[in-house]
Coordinates of C-alpha atoms and ligand atoms in Angstrom, one line a residue:
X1 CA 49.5 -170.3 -60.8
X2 CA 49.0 -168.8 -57.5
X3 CA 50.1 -172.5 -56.3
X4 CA 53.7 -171.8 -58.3
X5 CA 54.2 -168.6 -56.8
X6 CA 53.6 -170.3 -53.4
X7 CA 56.2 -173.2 -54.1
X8 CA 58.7 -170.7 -55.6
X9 CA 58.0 -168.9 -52.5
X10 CA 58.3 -171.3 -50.1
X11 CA 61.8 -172.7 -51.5
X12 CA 63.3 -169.2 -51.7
X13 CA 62.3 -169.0 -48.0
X14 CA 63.8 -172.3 -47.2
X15 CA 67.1 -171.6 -49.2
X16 CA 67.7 -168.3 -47.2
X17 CA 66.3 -170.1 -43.6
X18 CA 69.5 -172.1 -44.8
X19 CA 72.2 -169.5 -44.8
X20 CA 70.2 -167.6 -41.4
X21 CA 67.6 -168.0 -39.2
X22 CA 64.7 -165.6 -39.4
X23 CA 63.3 -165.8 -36.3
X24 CA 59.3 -165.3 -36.2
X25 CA 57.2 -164.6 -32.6
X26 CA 54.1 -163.7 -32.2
X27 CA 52.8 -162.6 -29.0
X28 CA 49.1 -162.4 -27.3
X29 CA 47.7 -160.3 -25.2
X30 CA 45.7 -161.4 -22.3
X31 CA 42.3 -161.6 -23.9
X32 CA 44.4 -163.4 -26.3
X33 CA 44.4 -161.4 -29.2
X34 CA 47.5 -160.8 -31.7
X35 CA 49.5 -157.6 -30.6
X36 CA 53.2 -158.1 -31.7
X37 CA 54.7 -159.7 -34.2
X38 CA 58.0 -160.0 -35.3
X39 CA 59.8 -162.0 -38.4
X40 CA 63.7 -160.3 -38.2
X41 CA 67.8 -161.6 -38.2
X42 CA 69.5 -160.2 -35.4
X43 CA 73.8 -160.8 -36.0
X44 CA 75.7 -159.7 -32.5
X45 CA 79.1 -159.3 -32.3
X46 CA 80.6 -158.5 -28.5
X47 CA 84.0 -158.0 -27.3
X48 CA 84.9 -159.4 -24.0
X49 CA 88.0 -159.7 -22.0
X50 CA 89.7 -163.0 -21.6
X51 CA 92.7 -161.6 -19.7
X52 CA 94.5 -158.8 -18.7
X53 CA 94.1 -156.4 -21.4
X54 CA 93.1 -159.5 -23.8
X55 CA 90.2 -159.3 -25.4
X56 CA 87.8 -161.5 -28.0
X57 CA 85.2 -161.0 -29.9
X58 CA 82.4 -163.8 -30.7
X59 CA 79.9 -163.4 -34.0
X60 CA 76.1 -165.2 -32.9
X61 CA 72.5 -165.0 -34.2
X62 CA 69.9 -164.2 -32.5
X63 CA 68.3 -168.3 -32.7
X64 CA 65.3 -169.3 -34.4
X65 CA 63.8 -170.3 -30.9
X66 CA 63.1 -167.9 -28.8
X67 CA 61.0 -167.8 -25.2
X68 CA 58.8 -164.5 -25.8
X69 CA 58.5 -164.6 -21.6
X70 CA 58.6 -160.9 -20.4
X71 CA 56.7 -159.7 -23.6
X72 CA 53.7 -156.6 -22.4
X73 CA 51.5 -155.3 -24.4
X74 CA 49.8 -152.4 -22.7
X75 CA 47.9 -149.5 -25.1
X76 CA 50.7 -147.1 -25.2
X77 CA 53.3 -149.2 -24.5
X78 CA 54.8 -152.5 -25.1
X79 CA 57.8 -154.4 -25.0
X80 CA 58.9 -157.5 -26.6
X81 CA 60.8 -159.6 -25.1
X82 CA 63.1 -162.8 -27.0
X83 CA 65.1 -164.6 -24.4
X84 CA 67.3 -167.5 -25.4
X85 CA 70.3 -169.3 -24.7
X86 CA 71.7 -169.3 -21.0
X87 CA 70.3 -166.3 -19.9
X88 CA 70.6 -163.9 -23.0
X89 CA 67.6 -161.4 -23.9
X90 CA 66.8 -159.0 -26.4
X91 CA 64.1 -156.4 -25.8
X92 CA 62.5 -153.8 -27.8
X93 CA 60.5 -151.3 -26.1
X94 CA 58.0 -149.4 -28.0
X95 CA 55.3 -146.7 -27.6
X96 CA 52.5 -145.4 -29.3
X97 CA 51.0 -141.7 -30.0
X98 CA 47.6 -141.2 -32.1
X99 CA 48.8 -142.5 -35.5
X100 CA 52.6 -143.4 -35.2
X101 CA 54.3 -146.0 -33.2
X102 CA 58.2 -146.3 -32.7
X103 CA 61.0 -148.4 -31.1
X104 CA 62.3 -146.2 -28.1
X105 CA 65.3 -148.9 -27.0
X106 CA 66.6 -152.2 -27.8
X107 CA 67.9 -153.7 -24.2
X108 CA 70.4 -156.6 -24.9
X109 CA 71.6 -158.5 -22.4
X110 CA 74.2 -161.3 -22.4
X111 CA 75.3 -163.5 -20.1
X112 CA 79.2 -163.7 -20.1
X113 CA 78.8 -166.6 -17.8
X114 CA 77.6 -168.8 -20.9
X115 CA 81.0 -170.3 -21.5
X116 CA 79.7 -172.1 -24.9
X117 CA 79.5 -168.3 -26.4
X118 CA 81.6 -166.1 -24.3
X119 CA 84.6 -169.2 -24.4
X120 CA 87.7 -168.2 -21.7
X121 CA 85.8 -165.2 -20.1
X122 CA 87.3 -163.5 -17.3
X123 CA 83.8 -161.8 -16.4
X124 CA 80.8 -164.1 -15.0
X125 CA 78.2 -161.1 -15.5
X126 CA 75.6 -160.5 -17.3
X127 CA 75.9 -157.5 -19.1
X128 CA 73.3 -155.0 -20.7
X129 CA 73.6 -152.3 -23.8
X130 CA 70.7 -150.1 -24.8
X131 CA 70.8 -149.2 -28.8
X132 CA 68.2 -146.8 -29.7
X133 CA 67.5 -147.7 -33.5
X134 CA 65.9 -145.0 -35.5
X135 CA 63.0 -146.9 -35.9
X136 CA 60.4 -144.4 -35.8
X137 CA 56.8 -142.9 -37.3
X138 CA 55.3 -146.5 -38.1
X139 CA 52.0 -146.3 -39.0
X140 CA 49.6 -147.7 -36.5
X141 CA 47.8 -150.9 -38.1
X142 CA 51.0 -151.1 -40.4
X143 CA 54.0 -153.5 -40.2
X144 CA 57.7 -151.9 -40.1
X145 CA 59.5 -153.5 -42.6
X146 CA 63.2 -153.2 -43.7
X147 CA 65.6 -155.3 -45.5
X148 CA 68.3 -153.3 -45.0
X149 CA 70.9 -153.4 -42.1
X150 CA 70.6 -151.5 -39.5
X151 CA 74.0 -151.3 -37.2
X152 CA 73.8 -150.6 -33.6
X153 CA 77.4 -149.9 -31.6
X154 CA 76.9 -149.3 -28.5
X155 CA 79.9 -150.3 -26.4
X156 CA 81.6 -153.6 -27.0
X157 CA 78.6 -155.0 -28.5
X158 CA 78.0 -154.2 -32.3
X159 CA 74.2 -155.5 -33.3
X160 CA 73.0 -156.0 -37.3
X161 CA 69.2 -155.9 -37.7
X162 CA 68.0 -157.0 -41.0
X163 CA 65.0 -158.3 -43.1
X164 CA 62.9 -157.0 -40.5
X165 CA 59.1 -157.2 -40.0
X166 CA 57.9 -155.5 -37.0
X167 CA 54.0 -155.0 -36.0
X168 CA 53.4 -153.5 -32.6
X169 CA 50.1 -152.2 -31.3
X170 CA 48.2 -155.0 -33.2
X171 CA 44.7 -154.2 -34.0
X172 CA 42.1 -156.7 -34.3
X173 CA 44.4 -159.5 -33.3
X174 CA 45.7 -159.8 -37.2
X175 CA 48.8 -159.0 -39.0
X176 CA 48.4 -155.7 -40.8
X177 CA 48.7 -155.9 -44.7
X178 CA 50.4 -152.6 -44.8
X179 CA 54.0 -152.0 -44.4
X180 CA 56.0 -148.5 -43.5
X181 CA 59.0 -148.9 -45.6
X182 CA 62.2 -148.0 -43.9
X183 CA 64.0 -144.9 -45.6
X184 CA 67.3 -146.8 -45.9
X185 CA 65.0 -149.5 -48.2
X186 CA 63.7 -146.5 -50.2
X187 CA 66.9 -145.2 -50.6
X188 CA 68.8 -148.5 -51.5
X189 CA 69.5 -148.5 -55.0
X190 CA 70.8 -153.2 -55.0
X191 CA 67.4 -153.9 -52.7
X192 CA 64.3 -153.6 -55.1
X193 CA 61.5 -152.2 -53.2
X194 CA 58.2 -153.0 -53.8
X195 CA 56.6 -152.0 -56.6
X196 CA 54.1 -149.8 -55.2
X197 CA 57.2 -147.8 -53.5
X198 CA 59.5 -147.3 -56.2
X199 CA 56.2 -145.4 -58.5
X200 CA 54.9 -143.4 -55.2
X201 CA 58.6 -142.6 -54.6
X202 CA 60.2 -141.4 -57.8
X203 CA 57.5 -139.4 -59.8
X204 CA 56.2 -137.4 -56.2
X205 CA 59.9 -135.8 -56.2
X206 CA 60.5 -132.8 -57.7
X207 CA 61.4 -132.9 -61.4
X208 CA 64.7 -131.0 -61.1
X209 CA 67.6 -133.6 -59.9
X210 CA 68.2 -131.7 -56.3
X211 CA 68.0 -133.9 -53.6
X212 CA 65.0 -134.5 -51.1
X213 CA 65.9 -132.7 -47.7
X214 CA 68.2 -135.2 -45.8
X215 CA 66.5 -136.6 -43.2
X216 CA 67.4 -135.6 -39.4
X217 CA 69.4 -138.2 -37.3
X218 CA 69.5 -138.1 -34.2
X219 CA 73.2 -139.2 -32.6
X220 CA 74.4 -139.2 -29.2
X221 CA 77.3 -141.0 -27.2
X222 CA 77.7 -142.0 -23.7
X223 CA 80.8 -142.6 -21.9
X224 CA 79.9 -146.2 -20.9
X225 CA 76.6 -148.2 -21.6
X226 CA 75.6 -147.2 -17.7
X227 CA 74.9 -143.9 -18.5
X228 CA 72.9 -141.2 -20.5
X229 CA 74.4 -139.1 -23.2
X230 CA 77.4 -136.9 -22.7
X231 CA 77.4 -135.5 -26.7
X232 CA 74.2 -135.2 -28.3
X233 CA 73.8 -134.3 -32.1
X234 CA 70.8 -133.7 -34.4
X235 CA 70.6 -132.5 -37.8
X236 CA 69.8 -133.5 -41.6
X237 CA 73.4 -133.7 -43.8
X238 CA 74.0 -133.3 -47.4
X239 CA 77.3 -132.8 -49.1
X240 CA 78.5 -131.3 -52.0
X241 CA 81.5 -132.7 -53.4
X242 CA 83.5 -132.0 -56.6
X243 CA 84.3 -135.0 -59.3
X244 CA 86.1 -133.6 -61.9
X245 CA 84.0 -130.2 -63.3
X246 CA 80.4 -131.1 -61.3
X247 CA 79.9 -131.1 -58.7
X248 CA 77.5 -133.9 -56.8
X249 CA 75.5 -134.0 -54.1
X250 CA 74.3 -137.0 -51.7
X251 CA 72.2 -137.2 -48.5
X252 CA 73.5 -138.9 -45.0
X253 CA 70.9 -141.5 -44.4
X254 CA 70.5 -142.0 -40.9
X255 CA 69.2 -145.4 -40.6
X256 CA 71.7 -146.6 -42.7
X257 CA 74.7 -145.0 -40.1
X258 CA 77.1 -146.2 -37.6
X259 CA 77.7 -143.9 -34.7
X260 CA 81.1 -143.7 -32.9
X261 CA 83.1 -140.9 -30.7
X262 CA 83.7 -140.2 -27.9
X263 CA 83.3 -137.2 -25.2
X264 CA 86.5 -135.7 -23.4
X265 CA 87.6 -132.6 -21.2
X266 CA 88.7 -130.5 -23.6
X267 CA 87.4 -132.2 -27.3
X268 CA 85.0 -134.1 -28.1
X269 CA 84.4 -135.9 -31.1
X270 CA 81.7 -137.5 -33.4
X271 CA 82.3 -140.2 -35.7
X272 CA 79.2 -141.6 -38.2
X273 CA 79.7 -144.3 -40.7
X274 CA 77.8 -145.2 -43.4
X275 CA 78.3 -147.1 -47.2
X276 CA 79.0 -143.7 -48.8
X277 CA 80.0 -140.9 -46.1
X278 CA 82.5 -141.3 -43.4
X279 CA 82.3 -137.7 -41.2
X280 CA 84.4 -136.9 -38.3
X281 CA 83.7 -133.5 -35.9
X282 CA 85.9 -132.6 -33.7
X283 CA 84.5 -130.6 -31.1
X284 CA 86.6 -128.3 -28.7
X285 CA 85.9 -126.3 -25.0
X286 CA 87.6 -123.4 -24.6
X287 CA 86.7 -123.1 -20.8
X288 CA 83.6 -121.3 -21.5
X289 CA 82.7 -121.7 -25.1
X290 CA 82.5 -124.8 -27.6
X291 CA 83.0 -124.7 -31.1
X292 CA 83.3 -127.3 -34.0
X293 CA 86.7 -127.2 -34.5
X294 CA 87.9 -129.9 -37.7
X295 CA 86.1 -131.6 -39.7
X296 CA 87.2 -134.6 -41.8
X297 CA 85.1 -136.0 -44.7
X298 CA 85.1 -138.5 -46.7
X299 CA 82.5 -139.5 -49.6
X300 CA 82.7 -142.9 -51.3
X301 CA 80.4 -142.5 -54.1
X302 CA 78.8 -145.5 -56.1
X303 CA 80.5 -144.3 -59.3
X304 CA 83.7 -141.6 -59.8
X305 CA 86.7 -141.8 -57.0
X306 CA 86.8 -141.3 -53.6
X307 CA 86.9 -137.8 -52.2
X308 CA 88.8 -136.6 -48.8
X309 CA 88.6 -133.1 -47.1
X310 CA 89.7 -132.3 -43.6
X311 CA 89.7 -128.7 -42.3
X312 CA 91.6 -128.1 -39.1
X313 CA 91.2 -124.8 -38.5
X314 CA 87.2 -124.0 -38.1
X315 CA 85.5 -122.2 -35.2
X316 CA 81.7 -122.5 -35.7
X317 CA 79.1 -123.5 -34.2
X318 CA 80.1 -121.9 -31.0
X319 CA 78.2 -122.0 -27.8
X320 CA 78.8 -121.4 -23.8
X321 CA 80.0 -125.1 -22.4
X322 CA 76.6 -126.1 -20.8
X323 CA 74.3 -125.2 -23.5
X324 CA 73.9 -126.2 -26.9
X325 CA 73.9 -125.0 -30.3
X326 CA 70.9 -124.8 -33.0
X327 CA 70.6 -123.9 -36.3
X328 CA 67.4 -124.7 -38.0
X329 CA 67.9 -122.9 -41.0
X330 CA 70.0 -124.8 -44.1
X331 CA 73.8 -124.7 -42.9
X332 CA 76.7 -124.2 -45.9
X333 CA 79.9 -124.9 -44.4
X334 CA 82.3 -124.8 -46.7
X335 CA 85.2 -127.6 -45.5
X336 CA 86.9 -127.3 -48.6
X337 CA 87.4 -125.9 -52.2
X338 CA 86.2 -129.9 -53.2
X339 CA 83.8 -130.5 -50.3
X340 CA 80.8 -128.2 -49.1
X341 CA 78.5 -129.5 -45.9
X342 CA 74.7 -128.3 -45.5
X343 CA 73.2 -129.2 -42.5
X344 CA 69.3 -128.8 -41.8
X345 CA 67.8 -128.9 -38.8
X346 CA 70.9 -128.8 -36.4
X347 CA 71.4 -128.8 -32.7
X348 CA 74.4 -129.8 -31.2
X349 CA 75.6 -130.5 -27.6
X350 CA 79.4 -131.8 -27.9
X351 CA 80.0 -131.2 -24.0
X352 CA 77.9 -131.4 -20.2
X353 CA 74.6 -133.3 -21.7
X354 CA 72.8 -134.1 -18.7
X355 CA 70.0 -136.5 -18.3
X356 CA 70.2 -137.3 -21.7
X357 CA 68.5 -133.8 -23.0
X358 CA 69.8 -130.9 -24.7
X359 CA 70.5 -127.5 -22.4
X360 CA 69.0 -124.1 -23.6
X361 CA 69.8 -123.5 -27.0
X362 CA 72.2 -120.6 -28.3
X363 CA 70.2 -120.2 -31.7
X364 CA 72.4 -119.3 -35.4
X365 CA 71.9 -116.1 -36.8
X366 CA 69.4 -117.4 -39.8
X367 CA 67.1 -118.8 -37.1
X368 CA 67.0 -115.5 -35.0
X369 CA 67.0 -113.6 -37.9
X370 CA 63.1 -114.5 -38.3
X371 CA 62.6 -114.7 -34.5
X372 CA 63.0 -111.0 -34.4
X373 CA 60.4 -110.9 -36.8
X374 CA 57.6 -113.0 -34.1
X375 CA 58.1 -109.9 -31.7
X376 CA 57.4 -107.5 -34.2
X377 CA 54.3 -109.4 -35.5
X378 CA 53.1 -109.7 -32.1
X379 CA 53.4 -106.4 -31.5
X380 CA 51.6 -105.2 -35.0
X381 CA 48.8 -107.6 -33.8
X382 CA 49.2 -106.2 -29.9
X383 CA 49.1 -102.2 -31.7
X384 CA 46.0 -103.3 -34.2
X385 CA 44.0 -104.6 -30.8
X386 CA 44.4 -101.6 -28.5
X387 CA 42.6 -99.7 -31.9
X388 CA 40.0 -101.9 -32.2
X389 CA 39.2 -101.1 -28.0
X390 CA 39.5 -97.8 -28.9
X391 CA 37.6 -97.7 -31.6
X392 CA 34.2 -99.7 -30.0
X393 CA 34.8 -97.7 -26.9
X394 CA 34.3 -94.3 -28.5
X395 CA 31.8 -95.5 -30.6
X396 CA 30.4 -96.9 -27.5
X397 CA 30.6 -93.8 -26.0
X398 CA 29.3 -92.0 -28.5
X399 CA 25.8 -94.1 -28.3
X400 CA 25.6 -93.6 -24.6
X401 CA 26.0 -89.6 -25.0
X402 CA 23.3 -89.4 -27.7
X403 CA 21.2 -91.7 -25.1
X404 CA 21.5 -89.5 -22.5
X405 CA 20.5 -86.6 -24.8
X406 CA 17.3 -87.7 -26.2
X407 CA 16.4 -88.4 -22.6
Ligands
LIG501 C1 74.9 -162.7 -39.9 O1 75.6 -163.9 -39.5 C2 75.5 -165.0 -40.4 C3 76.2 -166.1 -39.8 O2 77.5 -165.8 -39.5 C4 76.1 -164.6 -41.8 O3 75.9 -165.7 -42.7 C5 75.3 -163.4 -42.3 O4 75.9 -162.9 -43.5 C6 75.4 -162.2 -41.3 N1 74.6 -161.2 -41.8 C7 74.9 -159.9 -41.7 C8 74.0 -158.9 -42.2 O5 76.0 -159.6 -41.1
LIG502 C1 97.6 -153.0 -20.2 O1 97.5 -151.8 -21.0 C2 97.9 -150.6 -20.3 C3 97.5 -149.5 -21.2 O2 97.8 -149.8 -22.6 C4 99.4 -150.7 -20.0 O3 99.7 -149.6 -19.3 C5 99.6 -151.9 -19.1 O4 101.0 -152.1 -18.9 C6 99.1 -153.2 -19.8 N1 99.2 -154.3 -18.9 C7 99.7 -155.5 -19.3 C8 99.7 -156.5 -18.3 O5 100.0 -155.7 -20.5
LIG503 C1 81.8 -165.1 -10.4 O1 83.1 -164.8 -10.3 C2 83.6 -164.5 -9.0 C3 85.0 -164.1 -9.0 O2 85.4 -163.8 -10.3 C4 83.3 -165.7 -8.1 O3 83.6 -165.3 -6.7 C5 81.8 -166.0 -8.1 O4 81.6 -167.1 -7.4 C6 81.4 -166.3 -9.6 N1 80.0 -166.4 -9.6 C7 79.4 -167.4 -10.3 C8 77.9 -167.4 -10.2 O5 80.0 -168.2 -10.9
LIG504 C1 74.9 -150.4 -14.1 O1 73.8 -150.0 -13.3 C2 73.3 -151.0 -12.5 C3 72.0 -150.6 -11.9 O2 72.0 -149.2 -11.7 C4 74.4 -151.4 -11.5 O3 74.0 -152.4 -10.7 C5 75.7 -151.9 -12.2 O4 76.7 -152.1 -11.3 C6 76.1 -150.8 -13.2 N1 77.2 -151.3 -14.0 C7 78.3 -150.6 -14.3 C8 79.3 -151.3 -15.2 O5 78.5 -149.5 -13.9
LIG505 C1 85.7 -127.3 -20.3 O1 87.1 -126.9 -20.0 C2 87.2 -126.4 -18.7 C3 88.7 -126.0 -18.6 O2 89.3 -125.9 -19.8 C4 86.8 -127.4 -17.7 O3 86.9 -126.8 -16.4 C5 85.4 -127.8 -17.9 O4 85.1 -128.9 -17.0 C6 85.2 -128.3 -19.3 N1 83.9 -128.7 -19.5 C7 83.4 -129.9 -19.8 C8 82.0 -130.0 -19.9 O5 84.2 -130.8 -19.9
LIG506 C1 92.5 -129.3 -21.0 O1 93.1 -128.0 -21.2 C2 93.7 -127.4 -20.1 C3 94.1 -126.0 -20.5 O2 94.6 -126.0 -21.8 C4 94.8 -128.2 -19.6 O3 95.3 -127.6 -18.4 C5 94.3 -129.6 -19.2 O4 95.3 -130.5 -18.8 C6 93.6 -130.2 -20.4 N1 92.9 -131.5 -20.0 C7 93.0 -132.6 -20.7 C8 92.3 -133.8 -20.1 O5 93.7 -132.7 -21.7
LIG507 C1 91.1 -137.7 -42.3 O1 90.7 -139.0 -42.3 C2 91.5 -139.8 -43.2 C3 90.9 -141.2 -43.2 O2 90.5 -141.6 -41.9 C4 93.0 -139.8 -42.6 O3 93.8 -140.6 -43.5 C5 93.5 -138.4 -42.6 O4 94.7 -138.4 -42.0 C6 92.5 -137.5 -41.8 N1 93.0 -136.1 -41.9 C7 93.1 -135.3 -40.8 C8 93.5 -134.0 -41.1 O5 92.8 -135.7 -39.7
LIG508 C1 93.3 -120.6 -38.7 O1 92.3 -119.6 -38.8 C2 92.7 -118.4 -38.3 C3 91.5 -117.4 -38.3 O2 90.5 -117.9 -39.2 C4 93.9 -117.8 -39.1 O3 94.3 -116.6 -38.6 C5 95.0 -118.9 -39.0 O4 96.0 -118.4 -39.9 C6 94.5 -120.2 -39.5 N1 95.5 -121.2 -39.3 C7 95.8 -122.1 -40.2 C8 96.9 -123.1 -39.9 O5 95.3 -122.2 -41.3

């Protein structure tokens, strides 16, 4: 029995090691213990010139042999290094708090003077690109796993992660047996999850058929793959969209999107992709202020037709050039009659990012609305205090008197 399931195993493993190369490190530390480990399919796809405004692009794998040369494991942080080809790397840097690890970067770097890849290259440089894959609030002593893609654009250089298995932070020098399922695999209706997910997952939501909160992505651009961010974007999305009388809802998943944009004088916009929702903001600086300014939608849902909304003519979100907008509070913004946006957890810098962190925030009215409230509680609290003192001092002073009297 448990010999069958190992057979059946092994030849399903051998089939797909066919079509792609999984490619499987482990790395020691120096008392020579287990701390990473990493079974994952890597696809690249770079653009390069190959003449005056010529360009080609090149699909390769990441190969199943790797050097793991450069790997650190340190206690908060480590990084693991795959080198391979002529002078090609791929690095993931993580770090670790008390009970979560994440991925902070993945550092690519390709050598465009490999002419048996990069074939007819005007460039002899090596090149790097930084993707920051949300890869975040792993369990420590448990494996990151996800079947699903994960797309990283940054630049000319579009990378697919998928079937990963990811174990940073390794305690005891052994493979943890317990995975941290990626949301994109919980989500995903054609990749069965593991049992144990799919009856923890279902039955916990609530019994109504609204929609968990989206979860909050984090998106930023940069003008070239040199420097930090120039728009920065945060926030949970749903959308409500009409198909026929009802009206549907779905969630953005993050880990599941492509970013894309760009950041300009006077607009700037933000593009994210994904299977079922392709968004576009358009952002615009008036001189002083910013302010989302179009908006165009579309939702691609599994069943019913396609919907498309585009609204030109918004002014929201507005905020002096230089600082950036939050809203923490559930956002309705209606685009159209058809389409409705809620955003959750929103802050937004579409212009002058600097150092890759969002300026002071100009905070929506929903959010303030309760902030007025701390000042007031504070000052109820402040108000309830001063009584108190006054209270044990005359009391106090009321002993002393009667003290002095009986003397
Ligand atoms: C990755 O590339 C291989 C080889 O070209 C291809 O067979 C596979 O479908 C690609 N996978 C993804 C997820 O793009
Ligand atoms: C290259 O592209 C730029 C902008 O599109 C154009 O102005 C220029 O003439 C092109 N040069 C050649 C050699 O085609
Ligand atoms: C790289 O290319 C430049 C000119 O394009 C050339 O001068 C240089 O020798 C090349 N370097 C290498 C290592 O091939
Ligand atoms: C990127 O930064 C490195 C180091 O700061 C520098 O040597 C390199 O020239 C820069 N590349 C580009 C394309 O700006
Ligand atoms: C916003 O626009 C003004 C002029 O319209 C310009 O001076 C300023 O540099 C712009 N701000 C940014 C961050 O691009
Ligand atoms: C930005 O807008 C200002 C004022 O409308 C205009 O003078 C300037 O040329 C614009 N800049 C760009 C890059 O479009
Ligand atoms: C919205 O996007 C769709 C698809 O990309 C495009 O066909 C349409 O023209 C866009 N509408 C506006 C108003 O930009
Ligand atoms: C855009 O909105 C403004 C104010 O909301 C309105 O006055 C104007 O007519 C609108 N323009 C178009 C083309 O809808």
């Amino acid at each position: 029995m448990f010999w069958c399931a190992f057979v059946v195993f092994f030849l399903a493993l051998g089939n797909e090691l066919h079509l792609s190369h999984a490619t499987e490190v482990s790395v020691n530390n120096t008392e020579n213990k287990l701390c990473l480990y990493a079974n994952l399919m890597v696809n690249f796809t770079v653009t390069y010139e190959v003449g005056v405004n010529k360009s080609e692009t090149v699909l390769f794998v990441l190969p199943e042999n790797v050097t793991t040369e450069g790997s650190i494991c340190n206690n908060t942080t480590s990084t693991l290094k795959l080198g391979f080809g002529d002078g090609h790397s791929w690095a993931v840097e993580f770090t670790k708090d008390n009970k979560t690890y994440q991925v902070d970067s993945i550092v690519f770097t390709y050598n465009l003077n490999d002419s048996s890849v990069f074939t007819n290259s005007t460039s002899n440089e090596t090149k790097s690109v930084t993707a920051k894959p949300r890869i975040t609030n792993v369990g420590v002593d448990t494996y990151y796993s996800c079947k699903s893609e994960n797309v990283q654009r940054v630049e000319s250089v579009t990378q697919t992660l998928y079937d990963v298995t990811l174990q940073a932070f390794v305690t005891n020098g052994s493979k943890s047996d317990t995975d941290t399922v990626c949301t994109a695999d919980l989500t995903s209706t054609t990749v069965a999850p593991t049992t144990t997910v799919t009856t923890t997952a279902a039955p916990t939501s609530t019994p109504t058929p609204t929609l968990p909160t989206p979860t909050t992505g984090n998106y930023s651009i940069a003008p070239d793959f040199n420097s930090t961010a120039c728009l920065m974007a945060t926030f949970g999305l749903r959308i409500g969209f009409k198909q026929g009388d009802k009206v549907e809802t779905i969630n953005l998943v993050p880990s599941a999107t492509e970013v894309g944009g760009a950041c300009g004088v006077n607009s700037s916009i933000l593009i994210l992709t994904s299977d079922t929702i392709d968004i576009m903001f358009t952002f615009s600086n008036d001189s002083k202020k910013f302010h989302l300014h179009a908006l165009n939608v579309t939702v691609k849902p599994a069943t019913g037709v396609a919907v498309v909304a585009a609204n030109t003519n918004m002014s929201i979100w507005v905020a002096a050039v230089g600082s950036s907008y939050m809203c923490n509070k559930e956002q309705t913004l209606t685009v159209t009659e058809t389409l409705t946006l809620y955003t959750f957890k929103l802050r937004v810098q579409p212009f002058g990012v600097e150092k890759g962190e969002f300026a002071t925030a100009v905070e929506c009215f929903m959010d303030s609305d309760l902030s007025f409230l701390v000042p007031i509680a504070v000052g109820v609290a402040l108000c309830f205090l001063i009584v108190l003192v006054l209270i044990s001092y005359l009391i106090g002073r009321r002993k002393s008197r009667t003290g002095y009297q009986s003397v």
